[in-house]
mmCIF file with all atom_site columns, C-alpha atoms in Angstrom:
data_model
loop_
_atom_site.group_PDB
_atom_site.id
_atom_site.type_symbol
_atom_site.label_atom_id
_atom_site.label_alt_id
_atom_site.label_comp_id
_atom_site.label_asym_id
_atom_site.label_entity_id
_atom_site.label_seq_id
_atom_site.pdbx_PDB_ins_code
_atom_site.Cartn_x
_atom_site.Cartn_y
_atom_site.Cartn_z
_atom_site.occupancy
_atom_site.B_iso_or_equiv
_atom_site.pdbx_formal_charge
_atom_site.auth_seq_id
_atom_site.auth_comp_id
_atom_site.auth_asym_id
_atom_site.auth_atom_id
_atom_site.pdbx_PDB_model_num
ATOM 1   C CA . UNK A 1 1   ? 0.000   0.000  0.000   1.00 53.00 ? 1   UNK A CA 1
ATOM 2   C CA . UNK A 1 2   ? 1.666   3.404  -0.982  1.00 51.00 ? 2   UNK A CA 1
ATOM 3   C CA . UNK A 1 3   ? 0.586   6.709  1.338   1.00 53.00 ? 3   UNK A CA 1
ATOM 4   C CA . UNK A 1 4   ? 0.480   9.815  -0.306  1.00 58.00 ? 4   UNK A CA 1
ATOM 5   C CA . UNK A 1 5   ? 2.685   12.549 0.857   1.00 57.00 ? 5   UNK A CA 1
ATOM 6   C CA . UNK A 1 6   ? -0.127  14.661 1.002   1.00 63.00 ? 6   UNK A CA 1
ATOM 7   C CA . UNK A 1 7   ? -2.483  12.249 3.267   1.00 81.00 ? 7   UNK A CA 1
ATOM 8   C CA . UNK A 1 8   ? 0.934   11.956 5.762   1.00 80.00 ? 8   UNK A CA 1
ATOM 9   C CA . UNK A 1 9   ? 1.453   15.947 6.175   1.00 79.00 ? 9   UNK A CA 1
ATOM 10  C CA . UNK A 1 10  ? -2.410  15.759 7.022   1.00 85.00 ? 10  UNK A CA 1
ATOM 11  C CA . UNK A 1 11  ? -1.760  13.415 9.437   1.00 86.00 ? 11  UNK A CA 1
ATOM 12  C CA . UNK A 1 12  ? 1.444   15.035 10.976  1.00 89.00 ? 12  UNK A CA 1
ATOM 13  C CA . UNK A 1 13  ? -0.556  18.480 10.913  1.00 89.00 ? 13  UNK A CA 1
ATOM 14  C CA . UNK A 1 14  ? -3.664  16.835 12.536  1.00 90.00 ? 14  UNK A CA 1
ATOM 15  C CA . UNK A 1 15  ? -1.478  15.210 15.258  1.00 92.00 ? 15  UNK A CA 1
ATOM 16  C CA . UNK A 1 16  ? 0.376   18.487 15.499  1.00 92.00 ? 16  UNK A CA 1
ATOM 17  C CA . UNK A 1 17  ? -2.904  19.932 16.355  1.00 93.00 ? 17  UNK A CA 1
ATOM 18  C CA . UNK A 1 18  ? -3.777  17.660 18.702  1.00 95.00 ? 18  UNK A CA 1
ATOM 19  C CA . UNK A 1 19  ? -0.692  17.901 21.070  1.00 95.00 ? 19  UNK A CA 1
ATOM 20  C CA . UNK A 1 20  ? -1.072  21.697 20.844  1.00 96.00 ? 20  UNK A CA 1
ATOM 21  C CA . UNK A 1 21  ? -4.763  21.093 21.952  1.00 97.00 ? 21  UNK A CA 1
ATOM 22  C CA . UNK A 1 22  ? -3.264  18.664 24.971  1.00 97.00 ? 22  UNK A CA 1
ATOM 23  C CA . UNK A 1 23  ? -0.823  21.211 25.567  1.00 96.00 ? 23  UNK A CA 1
ATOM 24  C CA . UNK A 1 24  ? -2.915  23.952 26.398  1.00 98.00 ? 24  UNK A CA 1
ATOM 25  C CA . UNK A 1 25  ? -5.463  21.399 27.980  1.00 98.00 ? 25  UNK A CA 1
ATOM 26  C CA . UNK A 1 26  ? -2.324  20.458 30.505  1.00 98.00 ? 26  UNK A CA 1
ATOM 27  C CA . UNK A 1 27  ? -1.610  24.070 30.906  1.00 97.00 ? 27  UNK A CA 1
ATOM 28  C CA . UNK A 1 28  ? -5.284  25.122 32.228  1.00 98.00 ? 28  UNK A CA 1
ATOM 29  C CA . UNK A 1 29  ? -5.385  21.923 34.125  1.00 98.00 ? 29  UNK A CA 1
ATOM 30  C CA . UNK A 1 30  ? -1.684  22.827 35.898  1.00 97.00 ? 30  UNK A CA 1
ATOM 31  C CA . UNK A 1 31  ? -3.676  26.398 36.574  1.00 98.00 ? 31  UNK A CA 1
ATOM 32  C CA . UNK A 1 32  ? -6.466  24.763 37.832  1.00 98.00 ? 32  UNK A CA 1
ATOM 33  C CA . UNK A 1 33  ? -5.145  23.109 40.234  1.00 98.00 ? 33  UNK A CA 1
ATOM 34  C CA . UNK A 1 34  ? -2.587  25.969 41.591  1.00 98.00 ? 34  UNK A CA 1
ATOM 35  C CA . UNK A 1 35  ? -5.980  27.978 41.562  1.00 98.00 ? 35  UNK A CA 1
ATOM 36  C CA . UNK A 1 36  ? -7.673  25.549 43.347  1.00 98.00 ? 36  UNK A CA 1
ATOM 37  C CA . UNK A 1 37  ? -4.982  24.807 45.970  1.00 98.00 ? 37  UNK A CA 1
ATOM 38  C CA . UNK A 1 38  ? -4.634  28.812 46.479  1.00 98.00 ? 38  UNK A CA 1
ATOM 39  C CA . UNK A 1 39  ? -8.446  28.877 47.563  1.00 98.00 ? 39  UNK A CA 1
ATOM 40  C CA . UNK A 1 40  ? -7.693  25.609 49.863  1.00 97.00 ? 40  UNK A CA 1
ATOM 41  C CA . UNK A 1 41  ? -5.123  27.603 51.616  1.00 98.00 ? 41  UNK A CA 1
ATOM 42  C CA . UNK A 1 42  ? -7.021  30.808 51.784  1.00 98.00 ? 42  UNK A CA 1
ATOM 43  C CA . UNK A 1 43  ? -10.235 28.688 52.963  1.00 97.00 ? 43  UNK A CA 1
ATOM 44  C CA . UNK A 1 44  ? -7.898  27.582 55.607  1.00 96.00 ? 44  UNK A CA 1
ATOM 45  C CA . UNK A 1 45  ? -6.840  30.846 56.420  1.00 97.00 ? 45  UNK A CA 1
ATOM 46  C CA . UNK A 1 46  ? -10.498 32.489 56.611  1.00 97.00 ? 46  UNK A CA 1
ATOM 47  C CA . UNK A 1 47  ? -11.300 29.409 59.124  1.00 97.00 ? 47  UNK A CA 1
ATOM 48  C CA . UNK A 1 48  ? -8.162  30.474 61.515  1.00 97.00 ? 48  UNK A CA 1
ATOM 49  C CA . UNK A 1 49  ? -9.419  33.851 60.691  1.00 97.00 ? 49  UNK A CA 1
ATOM 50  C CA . UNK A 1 50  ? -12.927 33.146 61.868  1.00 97.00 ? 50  UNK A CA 1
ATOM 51  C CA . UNK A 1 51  ? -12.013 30.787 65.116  1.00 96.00 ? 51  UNK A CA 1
ATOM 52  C CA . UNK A 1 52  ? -9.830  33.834 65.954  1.00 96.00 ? 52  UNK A CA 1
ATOM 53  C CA . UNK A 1 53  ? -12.553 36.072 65.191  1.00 97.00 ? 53  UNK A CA 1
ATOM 54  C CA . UNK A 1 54  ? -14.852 33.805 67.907  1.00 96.00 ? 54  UNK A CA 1
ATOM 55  C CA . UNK A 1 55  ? -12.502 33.935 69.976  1.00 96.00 ? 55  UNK A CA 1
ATOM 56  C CA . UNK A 1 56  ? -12.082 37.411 70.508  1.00 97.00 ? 56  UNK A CA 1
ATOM 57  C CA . UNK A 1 57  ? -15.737 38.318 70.213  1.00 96.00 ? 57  UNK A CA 1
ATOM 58  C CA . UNK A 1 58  ? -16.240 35.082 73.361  1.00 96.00 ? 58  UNK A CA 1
ATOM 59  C CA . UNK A 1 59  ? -13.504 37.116 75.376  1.00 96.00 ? 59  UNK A CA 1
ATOM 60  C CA . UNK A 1 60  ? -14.896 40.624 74.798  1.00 97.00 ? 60  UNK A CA 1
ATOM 61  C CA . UNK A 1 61  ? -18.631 39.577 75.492  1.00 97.00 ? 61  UNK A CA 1
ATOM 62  C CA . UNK A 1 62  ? -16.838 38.343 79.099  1.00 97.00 ? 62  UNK A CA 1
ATOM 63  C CA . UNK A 1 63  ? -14.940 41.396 79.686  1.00 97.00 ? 63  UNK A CA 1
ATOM 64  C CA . UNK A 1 64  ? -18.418 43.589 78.869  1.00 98.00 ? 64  UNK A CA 1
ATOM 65  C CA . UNK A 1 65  ? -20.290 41.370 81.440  1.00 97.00 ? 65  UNK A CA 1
ATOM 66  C CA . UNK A 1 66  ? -17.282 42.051 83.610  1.00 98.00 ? 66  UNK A CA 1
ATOM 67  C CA . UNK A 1 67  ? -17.594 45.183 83.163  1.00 98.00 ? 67  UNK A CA 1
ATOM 68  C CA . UNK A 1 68  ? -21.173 45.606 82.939  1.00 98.00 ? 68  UNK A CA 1
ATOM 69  C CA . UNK A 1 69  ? -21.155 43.978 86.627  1.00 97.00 ? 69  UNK A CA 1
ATOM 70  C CA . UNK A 1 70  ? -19.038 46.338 87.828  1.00 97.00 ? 70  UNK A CA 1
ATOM 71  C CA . UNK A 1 71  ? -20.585 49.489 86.836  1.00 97.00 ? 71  UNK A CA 1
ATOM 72  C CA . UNK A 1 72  ? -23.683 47.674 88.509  1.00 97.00 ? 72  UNK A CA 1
ATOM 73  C CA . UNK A 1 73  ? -22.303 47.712 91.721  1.00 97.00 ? 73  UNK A CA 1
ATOM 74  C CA . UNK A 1 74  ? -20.799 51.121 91.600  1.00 97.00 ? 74  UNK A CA 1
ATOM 75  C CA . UNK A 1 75  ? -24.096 52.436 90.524  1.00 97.00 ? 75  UNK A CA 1
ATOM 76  C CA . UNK A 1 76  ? -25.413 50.453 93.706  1.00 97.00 ? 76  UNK A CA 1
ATOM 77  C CA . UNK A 1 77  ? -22.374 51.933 96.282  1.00 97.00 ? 77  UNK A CA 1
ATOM 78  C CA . UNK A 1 78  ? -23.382 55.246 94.271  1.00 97.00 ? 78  UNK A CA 1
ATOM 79  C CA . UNK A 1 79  ? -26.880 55.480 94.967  1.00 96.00 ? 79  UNK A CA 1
ATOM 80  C CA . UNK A 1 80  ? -26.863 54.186 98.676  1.00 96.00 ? 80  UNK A CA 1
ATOM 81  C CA . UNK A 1 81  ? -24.401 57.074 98.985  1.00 97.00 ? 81  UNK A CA 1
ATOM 82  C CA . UNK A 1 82  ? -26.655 59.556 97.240  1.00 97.00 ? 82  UNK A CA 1
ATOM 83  C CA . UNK A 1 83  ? -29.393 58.461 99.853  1.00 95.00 ? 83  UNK A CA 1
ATOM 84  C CA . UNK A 1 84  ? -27.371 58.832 102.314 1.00 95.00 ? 84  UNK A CA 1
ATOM 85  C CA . UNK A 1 85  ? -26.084 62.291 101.566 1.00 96.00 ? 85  UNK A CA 1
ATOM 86  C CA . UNK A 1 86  ? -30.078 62.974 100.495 1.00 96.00 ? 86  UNK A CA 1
ATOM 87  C CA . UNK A 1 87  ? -31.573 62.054 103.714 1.00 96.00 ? 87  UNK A CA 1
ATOM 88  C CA . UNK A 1 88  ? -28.263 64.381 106.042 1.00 96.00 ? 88  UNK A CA 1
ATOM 89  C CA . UNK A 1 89  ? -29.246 67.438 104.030 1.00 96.00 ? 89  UNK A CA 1
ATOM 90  C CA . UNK A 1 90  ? -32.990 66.796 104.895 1.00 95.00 ? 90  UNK A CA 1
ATOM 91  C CA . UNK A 1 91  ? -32.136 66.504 108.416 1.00 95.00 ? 91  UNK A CA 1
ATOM 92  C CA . UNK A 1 92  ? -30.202 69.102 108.128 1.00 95.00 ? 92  UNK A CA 1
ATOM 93  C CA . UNK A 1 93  ? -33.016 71.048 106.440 1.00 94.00 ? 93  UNK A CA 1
ATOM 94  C CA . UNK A 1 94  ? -35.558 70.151 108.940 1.00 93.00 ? 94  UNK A CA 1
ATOM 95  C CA . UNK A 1 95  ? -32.905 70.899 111.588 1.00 92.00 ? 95  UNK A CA 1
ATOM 96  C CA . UNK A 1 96  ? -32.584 74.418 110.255 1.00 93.00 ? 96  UNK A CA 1
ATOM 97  C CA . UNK A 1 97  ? -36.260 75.033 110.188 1.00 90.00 ? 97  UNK A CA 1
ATOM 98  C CA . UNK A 1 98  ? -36.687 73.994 113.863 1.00 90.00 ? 98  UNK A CA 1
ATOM 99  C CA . UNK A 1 99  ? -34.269 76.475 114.614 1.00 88.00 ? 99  UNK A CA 1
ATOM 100 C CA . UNK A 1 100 ? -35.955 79.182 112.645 1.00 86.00 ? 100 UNK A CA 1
ATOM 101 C CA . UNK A 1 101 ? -39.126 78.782 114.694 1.00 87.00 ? 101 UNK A CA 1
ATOM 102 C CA . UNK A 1 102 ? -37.328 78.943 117.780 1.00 83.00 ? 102 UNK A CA 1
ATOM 103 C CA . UNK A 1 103 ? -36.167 82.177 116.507 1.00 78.00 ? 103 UNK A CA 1
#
């Protein structure tokens, strides 16, 4: 069987084709797999991120109940002095007025 010269370049530009096709086909899977292992480690990074994140919002919920409770007590040591300072200047007012009448 004799093969044309002309039926052989077809065949050598068709497989030329081909591997250039493969080529770039191996070239976008290579990039999608760097592409996907970037957004593995930034996944992974976001999750530290977030447990972080928790973290700090469980410790600063703590410290404002902390400190929530201890404004509450101050406000309680505040106002028992504010009576207390509120009932001496009404005995001091009724003292005053007793010694007006006796005037």
């Amino acid at each position: 069987a004799v093969v044309s010269t002309q039926s052989t370049g077809e065949f050598e530009e068709a497989s030329d084709e081909l591997r250039n096709e493969l080529s770039i086909a191996q070239e976008k899977i290579s990039t999608l797999l760097l592409d996907k292992k970037k957004n593995q480690e930034n996944l992974g990074r976001a999750d530290k991120t977030i447990d972080l994140l928790n973290g700090d919002k469980e410790r600063l919920t703590n410290q404002v109940a902390t400190v929530t409770r201890e404004y509450e007590k101050r406000m309680a040591v505040l106002d028992e002095e504010l009576d207390g300072e509120q009932t001496k200047v009404l005995r001091r007012t009724e003292e005053n007025a007793s010694l007006k009448k006796r005037l």
